[in-house]
Short mmCIF file of C-alpha atoms in Angstrom, two decimals:
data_model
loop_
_atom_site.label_atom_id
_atom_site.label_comp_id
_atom_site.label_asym_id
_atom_site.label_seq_id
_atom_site.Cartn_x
_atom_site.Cartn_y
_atom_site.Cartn_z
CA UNK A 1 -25.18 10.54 8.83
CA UNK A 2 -27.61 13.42 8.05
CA UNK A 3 -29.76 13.33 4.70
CA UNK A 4 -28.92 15.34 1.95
CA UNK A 5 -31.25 18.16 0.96
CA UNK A 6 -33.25 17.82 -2.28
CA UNK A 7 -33.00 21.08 -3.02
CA UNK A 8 -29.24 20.94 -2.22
CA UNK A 9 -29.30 17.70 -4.82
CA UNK A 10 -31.07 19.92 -7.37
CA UNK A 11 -28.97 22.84 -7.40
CA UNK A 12 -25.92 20.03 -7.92
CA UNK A 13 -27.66 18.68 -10.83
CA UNK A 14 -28.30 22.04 -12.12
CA UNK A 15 -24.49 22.74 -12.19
CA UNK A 16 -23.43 19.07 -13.41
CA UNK A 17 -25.19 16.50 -13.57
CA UNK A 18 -22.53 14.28 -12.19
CA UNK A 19 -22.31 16.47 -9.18
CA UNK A 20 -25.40 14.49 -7.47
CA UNK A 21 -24.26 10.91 -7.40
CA UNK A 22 -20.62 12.44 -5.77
CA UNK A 23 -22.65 14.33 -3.29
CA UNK A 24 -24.17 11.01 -2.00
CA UNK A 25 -20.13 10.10 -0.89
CA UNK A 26 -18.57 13.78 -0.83
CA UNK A 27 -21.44 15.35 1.44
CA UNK A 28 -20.50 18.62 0.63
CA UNK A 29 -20.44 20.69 -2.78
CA UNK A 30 -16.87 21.73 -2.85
CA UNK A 31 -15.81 18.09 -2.42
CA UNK A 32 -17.70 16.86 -5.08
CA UNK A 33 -16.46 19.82 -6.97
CA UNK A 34 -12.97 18.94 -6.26
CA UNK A 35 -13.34 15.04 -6.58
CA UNK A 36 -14.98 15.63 -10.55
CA UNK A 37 -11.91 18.02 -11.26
CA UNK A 38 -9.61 15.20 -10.46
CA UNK A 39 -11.70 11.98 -12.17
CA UNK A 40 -11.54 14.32 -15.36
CA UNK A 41 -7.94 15.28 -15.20
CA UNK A 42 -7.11 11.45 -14.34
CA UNK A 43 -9.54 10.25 -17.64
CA UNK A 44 -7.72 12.85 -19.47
CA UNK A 45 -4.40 12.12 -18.75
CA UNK A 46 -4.81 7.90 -19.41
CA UNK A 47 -6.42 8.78 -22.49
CA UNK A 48 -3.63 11.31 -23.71
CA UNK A 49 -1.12 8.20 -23.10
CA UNK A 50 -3.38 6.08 -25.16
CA UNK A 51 -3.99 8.17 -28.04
CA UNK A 52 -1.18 10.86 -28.40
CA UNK A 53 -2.59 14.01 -28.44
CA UNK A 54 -5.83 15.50 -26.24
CA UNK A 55 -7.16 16.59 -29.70
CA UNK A 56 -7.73 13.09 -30.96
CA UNK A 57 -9.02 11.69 -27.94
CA UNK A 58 -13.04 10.92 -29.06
CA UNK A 59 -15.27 12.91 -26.84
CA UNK A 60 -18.09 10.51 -26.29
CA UNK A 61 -15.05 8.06 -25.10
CA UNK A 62 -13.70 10.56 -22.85
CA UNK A 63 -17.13 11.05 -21.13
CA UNK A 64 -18.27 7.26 -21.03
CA UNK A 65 -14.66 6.96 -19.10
CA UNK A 66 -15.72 10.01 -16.38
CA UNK A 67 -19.17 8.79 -16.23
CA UNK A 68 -17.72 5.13 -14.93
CA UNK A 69 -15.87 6.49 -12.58
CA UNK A 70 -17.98 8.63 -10.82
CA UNK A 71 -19.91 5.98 -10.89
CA UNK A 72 -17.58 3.93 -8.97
CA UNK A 73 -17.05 6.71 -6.43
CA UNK A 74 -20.95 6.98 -5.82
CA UNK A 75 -20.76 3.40 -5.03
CA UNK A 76 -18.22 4.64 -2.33
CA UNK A 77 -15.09 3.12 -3.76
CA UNK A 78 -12.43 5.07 -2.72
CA UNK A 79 -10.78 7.82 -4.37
CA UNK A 80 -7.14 7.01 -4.22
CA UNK A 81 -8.13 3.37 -5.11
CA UNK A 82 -9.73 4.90 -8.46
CA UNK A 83 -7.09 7.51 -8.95
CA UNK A 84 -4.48 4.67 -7.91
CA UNK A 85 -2.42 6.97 -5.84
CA UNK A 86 -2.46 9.04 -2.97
CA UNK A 87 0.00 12.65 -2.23
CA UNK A 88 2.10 12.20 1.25
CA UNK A 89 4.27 14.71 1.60
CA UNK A 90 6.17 14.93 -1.03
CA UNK A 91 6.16 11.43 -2.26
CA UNK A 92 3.31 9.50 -4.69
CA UNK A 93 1.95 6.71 -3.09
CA UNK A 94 0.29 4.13 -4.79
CA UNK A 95 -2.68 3.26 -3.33
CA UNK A 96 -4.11 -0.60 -4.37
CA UNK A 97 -7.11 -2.62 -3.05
CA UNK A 98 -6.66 -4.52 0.00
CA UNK A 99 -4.00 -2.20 1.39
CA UNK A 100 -4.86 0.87 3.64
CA UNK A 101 -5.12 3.97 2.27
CA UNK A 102 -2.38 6.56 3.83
CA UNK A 103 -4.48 9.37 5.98
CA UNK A 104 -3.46 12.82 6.62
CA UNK A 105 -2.83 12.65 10.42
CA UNK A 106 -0.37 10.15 9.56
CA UNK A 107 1.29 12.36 7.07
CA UNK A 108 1.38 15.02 9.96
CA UNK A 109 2.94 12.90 12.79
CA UNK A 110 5.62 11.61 10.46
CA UNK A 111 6.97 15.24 9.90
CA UNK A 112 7.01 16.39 13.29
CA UNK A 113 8.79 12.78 13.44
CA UNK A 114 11.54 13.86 11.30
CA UNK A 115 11.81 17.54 12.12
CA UNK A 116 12.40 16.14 15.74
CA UNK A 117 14.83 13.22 14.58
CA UNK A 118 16.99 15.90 12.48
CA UNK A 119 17.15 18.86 15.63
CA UNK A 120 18.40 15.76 18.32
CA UNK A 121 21.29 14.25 17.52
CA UNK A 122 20.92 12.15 20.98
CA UNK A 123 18.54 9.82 19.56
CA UNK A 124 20.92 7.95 17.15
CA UNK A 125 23.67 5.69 17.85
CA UNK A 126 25.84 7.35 15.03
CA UNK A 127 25.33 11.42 14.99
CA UNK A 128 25.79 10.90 10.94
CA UNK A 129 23.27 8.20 10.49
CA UNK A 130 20.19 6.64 11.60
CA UNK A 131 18.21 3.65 11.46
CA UNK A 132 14.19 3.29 10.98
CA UNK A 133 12.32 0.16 12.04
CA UNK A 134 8.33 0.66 10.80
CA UNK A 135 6.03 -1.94 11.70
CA UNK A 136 2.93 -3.25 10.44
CA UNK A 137 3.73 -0.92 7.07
CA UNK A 138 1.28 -1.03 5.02
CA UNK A 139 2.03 1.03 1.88
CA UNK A 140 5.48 1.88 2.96
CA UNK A 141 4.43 5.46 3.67
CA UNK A 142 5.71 6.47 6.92
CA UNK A 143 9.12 4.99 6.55
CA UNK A 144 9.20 6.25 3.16
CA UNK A 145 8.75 9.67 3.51
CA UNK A 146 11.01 9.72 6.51
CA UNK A 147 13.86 8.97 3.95
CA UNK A 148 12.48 11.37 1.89
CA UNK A 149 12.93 13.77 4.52
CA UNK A 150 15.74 12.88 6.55
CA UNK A 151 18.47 11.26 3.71
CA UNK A 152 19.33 14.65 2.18
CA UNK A 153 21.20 15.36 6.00
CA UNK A 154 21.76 12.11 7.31
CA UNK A 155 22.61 8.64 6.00
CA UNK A 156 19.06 7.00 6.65
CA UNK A 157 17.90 3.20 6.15
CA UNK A 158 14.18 1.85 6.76
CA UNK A 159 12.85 -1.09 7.33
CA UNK A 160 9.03 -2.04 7.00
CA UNK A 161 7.37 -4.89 8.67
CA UNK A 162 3.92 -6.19 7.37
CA UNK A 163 2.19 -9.68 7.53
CA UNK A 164 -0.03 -8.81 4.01
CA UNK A 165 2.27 -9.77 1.19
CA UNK A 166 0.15 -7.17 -1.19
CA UNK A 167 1.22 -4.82 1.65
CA UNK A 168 4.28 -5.81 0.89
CA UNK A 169 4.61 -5.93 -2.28
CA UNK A 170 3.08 -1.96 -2.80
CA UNK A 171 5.77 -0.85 -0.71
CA UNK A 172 8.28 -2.12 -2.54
CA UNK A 173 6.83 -0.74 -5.82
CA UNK A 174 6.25 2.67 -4.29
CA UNK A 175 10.00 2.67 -3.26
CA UNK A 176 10.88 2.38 -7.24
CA UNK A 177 7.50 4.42 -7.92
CA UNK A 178 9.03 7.23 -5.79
CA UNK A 179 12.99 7.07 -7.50
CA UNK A 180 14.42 9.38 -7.05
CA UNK A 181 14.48 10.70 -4.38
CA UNK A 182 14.08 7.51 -3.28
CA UNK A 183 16.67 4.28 -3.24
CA UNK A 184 15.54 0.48 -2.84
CA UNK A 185 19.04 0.24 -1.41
CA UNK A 186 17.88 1.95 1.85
CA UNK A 187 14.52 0.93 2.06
CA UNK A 188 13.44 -2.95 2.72
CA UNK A 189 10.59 -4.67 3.42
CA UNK A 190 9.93 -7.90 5.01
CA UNK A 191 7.44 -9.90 6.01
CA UNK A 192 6.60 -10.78 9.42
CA UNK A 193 3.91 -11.18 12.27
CA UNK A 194 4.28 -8.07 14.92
CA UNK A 195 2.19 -9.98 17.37
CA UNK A 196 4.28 -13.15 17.48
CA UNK A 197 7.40 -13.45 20.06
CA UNK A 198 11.23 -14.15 19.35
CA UNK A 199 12.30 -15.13 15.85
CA UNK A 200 9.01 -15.38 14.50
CA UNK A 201 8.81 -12.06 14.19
CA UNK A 202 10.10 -12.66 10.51
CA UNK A 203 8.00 -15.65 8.41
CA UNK A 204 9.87 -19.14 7.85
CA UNK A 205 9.51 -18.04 4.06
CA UNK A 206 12.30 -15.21 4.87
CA UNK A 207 13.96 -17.38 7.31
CA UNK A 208 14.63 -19.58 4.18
CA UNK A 209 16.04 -17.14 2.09
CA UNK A 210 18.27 -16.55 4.54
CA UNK A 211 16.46 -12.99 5.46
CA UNK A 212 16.88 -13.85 9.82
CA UNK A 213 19.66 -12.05 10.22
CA UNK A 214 19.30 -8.76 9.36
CA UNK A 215 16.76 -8.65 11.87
CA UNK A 216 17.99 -10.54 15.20
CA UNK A 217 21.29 -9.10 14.88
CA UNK A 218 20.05 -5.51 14.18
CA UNK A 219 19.36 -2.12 16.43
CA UNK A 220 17.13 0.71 14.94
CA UNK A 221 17.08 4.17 16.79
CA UNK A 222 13.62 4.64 15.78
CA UNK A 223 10.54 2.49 16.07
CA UNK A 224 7.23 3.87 14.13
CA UNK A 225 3.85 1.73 13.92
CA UNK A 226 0.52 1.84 12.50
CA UNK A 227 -1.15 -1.55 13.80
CA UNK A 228 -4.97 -2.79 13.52
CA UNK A 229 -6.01 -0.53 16.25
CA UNK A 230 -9.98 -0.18 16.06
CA UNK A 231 -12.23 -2.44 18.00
CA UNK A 232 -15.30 -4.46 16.04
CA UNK A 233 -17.94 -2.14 17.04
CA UNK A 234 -16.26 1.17 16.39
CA UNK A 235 -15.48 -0.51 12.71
CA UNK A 236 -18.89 -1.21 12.41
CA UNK A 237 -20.49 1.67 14.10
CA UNK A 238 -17.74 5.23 13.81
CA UNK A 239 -15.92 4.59 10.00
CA UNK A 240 -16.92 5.20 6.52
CA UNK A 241 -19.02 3.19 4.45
CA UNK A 242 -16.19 3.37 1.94
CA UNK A 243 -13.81 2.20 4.93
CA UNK A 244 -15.86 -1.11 5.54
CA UNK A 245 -16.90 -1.59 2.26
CA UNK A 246 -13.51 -1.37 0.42
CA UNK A 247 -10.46 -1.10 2.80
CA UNK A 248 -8.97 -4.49 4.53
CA UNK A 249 -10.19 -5.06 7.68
CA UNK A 250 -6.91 -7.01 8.80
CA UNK A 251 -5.21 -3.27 8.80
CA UNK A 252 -7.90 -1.78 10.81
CA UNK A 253 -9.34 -4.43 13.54
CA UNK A 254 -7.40 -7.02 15.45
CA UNK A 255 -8.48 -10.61 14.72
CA UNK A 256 -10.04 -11.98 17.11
CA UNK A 257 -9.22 -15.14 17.16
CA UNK A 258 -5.85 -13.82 18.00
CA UNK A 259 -6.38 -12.55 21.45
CA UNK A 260 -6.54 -15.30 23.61
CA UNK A 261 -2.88 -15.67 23.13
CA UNK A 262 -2.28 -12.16 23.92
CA UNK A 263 -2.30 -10.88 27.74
CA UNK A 264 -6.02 -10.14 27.94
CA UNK A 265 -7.34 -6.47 27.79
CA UNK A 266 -9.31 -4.87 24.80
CA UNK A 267 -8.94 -6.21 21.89
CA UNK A 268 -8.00 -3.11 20.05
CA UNK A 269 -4.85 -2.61 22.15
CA UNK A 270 -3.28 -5.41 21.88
CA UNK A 271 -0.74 -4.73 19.33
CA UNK A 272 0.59 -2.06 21.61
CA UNK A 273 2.42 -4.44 24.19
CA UNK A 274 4.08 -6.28 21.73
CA UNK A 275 4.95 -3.20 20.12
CA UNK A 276 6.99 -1.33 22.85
CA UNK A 277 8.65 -4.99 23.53
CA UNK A 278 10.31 -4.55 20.30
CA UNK A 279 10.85 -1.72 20.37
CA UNK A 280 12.84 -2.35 23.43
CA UNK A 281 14.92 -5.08 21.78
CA UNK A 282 15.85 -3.31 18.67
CA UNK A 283 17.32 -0.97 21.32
CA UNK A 284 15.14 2.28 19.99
CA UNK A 285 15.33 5.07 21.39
CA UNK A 286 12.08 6.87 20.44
CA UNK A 287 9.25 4.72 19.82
CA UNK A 288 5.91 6.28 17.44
CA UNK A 289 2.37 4.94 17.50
CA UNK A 290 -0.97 5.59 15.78
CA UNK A 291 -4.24 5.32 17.73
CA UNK A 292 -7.27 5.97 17.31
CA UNK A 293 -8.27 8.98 19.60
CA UNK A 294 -7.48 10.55 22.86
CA UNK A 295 -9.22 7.74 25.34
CA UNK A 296 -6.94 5.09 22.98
CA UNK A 297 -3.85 7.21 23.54
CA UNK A 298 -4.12 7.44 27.66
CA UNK A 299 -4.27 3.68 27.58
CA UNK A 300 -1.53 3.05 25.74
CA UNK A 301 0.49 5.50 27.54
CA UNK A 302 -0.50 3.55 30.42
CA UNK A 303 1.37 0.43 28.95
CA UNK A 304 4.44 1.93 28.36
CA UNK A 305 4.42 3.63 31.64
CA UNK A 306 3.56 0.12 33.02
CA UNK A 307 7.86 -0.84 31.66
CA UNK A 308 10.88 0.10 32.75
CA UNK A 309 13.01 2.44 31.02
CA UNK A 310 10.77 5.09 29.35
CA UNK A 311 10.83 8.23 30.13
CA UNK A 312 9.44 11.17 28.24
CA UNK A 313 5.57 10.35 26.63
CA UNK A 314 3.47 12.96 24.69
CA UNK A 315 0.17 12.24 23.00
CA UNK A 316 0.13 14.16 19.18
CA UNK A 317 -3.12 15.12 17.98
CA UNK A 318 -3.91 15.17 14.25
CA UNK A 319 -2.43 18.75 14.02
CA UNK A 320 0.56 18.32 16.38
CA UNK A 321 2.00 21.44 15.26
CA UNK A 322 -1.60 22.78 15.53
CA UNK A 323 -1.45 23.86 11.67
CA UNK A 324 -5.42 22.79 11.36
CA UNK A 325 -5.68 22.21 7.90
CA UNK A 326 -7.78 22.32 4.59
CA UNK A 327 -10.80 24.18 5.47
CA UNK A 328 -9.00 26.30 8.63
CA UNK A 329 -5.29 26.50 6.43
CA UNK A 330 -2.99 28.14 8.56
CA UNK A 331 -4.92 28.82 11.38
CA UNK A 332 -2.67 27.99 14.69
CA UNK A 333 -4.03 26.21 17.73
CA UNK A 334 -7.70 26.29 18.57
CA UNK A 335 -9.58 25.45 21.95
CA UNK A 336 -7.05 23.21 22.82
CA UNK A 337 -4.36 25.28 22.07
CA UNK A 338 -1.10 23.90 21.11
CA UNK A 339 0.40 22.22 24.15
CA UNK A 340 -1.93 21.38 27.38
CA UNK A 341 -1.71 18.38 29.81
CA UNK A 342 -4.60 15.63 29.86
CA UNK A 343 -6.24 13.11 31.92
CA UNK A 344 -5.19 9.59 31.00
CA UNK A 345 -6.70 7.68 33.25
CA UNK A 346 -9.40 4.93 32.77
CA UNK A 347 -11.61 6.61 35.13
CA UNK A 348 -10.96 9.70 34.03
CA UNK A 349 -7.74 10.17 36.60
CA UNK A 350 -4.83 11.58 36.64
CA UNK A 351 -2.28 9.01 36.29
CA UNK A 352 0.78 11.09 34.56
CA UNK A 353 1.80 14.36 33.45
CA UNK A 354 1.39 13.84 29.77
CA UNK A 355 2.11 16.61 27.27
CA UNK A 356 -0.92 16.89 24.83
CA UNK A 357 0.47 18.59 21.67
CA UNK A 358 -1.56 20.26 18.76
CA UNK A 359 -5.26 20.12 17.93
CA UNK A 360 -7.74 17.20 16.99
CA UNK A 361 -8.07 14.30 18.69
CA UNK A 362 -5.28 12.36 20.20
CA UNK A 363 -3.82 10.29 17.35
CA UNK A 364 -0.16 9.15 18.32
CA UNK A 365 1.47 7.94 21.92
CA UNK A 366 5.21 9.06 21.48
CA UNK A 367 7.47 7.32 23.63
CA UNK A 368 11.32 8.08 24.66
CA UNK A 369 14.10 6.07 26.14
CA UNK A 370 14.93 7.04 30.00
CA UNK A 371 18.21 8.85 29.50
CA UNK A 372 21.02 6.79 30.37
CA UNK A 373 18.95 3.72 30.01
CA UNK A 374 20.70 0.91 28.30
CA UNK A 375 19.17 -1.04 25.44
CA UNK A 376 17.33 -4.29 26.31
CA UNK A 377 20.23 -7.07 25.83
CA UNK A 378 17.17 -9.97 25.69
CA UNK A 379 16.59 -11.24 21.65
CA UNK A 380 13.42 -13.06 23.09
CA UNK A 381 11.21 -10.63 22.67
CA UNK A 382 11.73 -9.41 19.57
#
């Protein structure tokens, strides 16, 4: 990471003197512009709900409160862990320590997702409803904004999968968080371990309550997933000190003392197998997975090309409707233009066609069912 300029520093201080210590995180000036507006409106507004009125909120209180916080952030604690909550379309999602923090690309993905799910009636069972399956779900966000998005047209019900119970636990509160538009009754979330086989999918504490059911007898028409998909050394080496300082590293890099039960390969893949696998025996018929770049994305293609009864795969970038974002806003396609064809290979080969769609790097293999191609019939591995 390059060094920040003193005389950048100093023309920060001269502005605000809190600017400085948000630079150090931020990097650039209009972030740490941005990032002080929204510490003071957040101060502001807790301290309005404490004392009434803005007018009889004690100034030297009000700045000892800013102060702490951007004190916190220079530390590199994470925004939406200070601010508690984190915009995703058009939901609110509460954002708590020791569950990941939703990312933009995500956000993206999820509404192509649903603008795709709404225009094809041929990938659910019932043309008036569908079913979501979401695993590995972290704060709920995917599946939740899907409902957001697709329940004012079609009957929709999610389900999220997650092994962290805090996971688990933030999801459910950002279903009531988010009410309306929003309903608990067609949103769930349940526990269970995406890498183990059969049954166990769900924990024995859910089996007790009686919970097994919904799951081994069910079929979802849509399979999404956000699994633990970065290897040690890219952890250690490629994210954000606020990333390995302050996010859990369970959502982000596969244990390792996992993966000799696994089928072998790199350890960062090998959620994906199990994945698809489930996807096959919930009987989806379009399966959605995060990754974390292009040379990710060709090998996982790979795996699902390695199965029977797939047929159509793209790879999204983070743009996939090459809208490039923030600093470019509204600016269409780019070098890569919108739609090209890549190399997937492992040695840089051709191995399929592959629709590339959008701009960034590769961030989601998107999978669909073989037309004509009959659900898997086998519970075992689900």
């Amino acid at each position: 990471m390059p060094r920040l300029s003193n005389g950048l520093l100093r023309h920060a201080f001269t502005i605000n003197p809190l600017l400085p210590p948000l630079l150090r995180t931020c990097r650039t000036l209009p972030s740490a512009h941005n990032e002080l507006r929204w510490l003071r409106q957040h101060v502001d507004a807790r301290l309005e709900t404490k004392f009434g009125r803005k007018k009889d909120v004690p100034a030297p209180l009000r700045q000892r409160c800013i102060v702490n916080l951007v004190k916190k952030r220079a530390r590199g604690v994470p925004l939406q862990y200070i601010l508690g909550s984190q915009p995703f379309g058009d939901l609110d999602i509460l954002c708590r320590k020791g569950v990941l923090i939703p990312r933009q690309a995500t956000e993206e993905y999820t509404y192509r997702l649903s603008s795709i799910l709404l225009s094809t009636p041929s990938l659910r069972t019932d043309p008036k409803q569908i079913r979501i399956l979401d695993l590995c779900t972290g704060t709920g966000c995917i599946p939740l904004l899907l409902l957001s998005l697709l329940s004012p047209t079609l009957k929709t019900t999610v389900t999220g999968i997650d092994i962290s119970p805090t996971a688990l636990a933030l999801a459910r509160l950002n279903t009531t968080h988010n009410s309306p538009p929003l309903s608990s009754a067609h949103a769930r979330f349940a526990s269970g371990d995406v890498l183990a086989s059969g049954a166990a999918l769900l924990d024995e504490a859910h089996r007790a309550r009686g919970d097994e059911g919904w799951y081994g007898d069910e079929r979802f028409d849509v399979v999404t997933a956000n699994p633990p998909y970065i290897s040690r050394l890219g952890f250690n080496r490629d994210t954000e000190r606020s990333v390995r300082n302050f996010e859990p590293r369970l959502a982000l890099v596969p244990e390792e003392d996992r993966i000799g039960r696994i089928d072998k390969g790199r350890l960062e893949d090998i959620f994906y197998g199990r994945i698809v696998e489930k996807a096959e025996g919930v009987g989806a018929r379009i399966l959605v997975m995060e990754v974390a770049g292009t040379e990710q994305a060709g090998r996982v293609a790979r795996i699902v090309r390695g199965r029977k009864g797939w047929g159509k795969i793209e790879i999204w970038r983070d743009f996939p409707d090459g809208v490039v974002g923030e600093e470019g806003e509204g600016r269409i396609g780019g070098d890569e233009g919108i739609e090209g064809r890549g190399v997937v290979g492992e040695k840089g080969e051709l191995v399929e066609d592959i629709v590339f769609r959008g701009v960034g790097e590769g961030r989601s293999v998107v999978c669909w069912r073989a037309v004509g191609e009959p659900a898997s019939e086998s519970r075992g591995d689900i």
